[in-house]
Coordinates of C-alpha atoms in Angstrom, one line a residue:
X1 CA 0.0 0.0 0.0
X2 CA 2.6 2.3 1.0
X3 CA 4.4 1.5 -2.0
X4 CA 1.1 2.2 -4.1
X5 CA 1.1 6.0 -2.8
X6 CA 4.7 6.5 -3.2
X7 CA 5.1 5.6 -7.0
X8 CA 1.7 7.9 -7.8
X9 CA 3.3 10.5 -5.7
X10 CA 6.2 10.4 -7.9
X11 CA 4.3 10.3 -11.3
X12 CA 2.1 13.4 -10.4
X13 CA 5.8 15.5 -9.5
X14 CA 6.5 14.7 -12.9
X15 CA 3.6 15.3 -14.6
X16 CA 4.6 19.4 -15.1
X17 CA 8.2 20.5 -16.2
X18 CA 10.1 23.6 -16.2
X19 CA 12.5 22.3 -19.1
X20 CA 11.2 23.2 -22.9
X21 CA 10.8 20.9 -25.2
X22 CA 10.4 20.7 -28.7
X23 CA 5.9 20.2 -28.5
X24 CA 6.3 23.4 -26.4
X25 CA 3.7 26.0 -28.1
X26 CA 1.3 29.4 -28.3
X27 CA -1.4 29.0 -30.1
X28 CA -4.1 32.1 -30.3
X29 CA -7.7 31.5 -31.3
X30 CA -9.3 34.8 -32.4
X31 CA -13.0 35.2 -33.8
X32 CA -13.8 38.8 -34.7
X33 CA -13.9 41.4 -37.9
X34 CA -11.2 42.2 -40.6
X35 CA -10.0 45.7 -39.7
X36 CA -9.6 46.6 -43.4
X37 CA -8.6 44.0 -46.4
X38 CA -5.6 42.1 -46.1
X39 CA -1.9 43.9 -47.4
X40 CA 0.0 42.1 -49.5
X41 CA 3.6 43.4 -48.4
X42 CA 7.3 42.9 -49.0
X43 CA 9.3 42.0 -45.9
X44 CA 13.4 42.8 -45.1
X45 CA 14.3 39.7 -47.2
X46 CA 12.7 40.6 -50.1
X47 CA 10.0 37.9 -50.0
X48 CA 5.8 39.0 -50.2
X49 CA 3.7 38.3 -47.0
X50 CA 0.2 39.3 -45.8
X51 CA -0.5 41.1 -42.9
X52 CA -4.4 42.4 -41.6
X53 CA -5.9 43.0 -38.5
X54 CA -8.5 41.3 -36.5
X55 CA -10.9 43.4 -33.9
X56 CA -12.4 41.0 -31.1
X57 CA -15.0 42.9 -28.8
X58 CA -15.0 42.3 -25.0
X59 CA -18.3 42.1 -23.1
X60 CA -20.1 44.9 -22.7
X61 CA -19.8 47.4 -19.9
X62 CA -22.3 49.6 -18.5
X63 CA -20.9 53.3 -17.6
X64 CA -22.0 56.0 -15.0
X65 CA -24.4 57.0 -17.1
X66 CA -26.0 53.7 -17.7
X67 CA -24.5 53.6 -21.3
X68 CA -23.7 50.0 -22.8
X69 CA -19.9 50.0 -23.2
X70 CA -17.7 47.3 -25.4
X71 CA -14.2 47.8 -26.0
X72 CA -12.5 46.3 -29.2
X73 CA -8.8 44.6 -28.7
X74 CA -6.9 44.3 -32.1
X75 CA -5.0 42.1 -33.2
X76 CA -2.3 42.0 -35.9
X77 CA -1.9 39.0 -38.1
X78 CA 0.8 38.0 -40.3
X79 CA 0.4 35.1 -43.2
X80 CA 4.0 33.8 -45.0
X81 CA 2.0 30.8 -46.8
X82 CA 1.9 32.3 -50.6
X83 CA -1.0 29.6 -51.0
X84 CA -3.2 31.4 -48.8
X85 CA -2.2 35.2 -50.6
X86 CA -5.0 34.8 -53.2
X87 CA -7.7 33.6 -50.6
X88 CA -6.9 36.1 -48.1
X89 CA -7.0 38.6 -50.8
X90 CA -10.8 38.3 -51.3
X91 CA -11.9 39.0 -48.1
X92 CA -13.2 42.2 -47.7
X93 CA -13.5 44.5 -44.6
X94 CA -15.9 43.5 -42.1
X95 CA -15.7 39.8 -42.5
X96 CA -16.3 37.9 -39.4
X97 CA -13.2 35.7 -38.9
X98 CA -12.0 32.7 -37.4
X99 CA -8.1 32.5 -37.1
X100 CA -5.5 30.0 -35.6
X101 CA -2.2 31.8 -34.8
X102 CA 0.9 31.1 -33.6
X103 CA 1.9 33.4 -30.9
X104 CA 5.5 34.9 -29.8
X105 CA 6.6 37.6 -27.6
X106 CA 8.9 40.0 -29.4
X107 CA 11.2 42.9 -28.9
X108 CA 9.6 46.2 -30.6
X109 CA 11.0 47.9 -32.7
X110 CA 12.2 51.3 -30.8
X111 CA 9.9 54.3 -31.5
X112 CA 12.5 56.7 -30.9
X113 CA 15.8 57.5 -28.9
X114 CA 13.8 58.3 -25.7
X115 CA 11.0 55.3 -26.2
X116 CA 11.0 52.4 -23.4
X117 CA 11.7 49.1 -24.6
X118 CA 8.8 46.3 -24.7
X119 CA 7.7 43.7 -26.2
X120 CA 5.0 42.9 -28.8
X121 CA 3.2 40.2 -29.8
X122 CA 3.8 38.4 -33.1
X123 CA 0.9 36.3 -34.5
X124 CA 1.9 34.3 -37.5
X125 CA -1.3 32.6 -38.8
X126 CA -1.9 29.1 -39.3
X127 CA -5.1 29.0 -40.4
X128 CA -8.3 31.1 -41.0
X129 CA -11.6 30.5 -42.4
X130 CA -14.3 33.1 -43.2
X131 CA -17.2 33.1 -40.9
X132 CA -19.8 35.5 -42.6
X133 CA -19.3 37.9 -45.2
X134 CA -20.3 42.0 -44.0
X135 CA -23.7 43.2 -44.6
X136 CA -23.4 45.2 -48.0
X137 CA -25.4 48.7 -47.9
X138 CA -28.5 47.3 -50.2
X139 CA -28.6 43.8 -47.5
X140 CA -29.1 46.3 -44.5
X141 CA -31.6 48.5 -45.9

């Protein structure tokens, strides 16, 4: 018995690591609206990528003046699979998104002499699918 405890003792220490290894990962799941239509841009090394932006709301907040509230946290989202350029290329602003990202903590590019450094999140997309298309002016009306 007391060796039963003891061996399931030592498996549950060893259930969580400090030590990296290589299936470490960040993955970001983001649902929300396209900003604007996706850029195609040229990057340092002379090769194309896309980059767009992604707006997730937050729940709403009620204010002092009993005003509904909801903030809008955006995201930017870069795409280096030239597969995915032409797709990503018809989707127009105001599309309702679903993204998988890959996420990394960078250093940021200095503003200026006098700017603090920090760090910036890099989101490198792995997948996205559209999730509706936005309401054209004739659809609303």
């Amino acid at each position: 018995m007391f060796m039963l405890r003891t061996s399931a003792l030592r498996s549950s220490l060893r259930t969580f690591s400090t030590s990296a290894r290589a299936a470490d990962m960040a993955k970001l799941t983001l649902i929300g609206r396209l900003g604007a239509e996706p850029e195609t841009r040229m990057g340092k090394n002379e090769k194309e990528f896309v980059q767009y932006s992604v707006g997730v709301s937050g729940p709403s907040t009620v204010d002092a003046n009993g005003e509904r509230q909801t903030s809008t946290t955006w995201h930017r989202v870069f795409a280096f699979n030239p597969a995915t350029y032409p797709y990503l290329s018809s989707m127009a602003k105001g599309s309702l998104v679903y993204v998988e990202a890959a996420c990394e903590m960078r250093d940021a590019e200095p503003a200026g002499e006098s700017s603090p450094a920090h760090k910036t999140m890099f989101l490198r997309q792995e997948s996205i699918r559209v999730l509706s298309k936005p309401k054209t002016h004739t659809e609303s009306s």
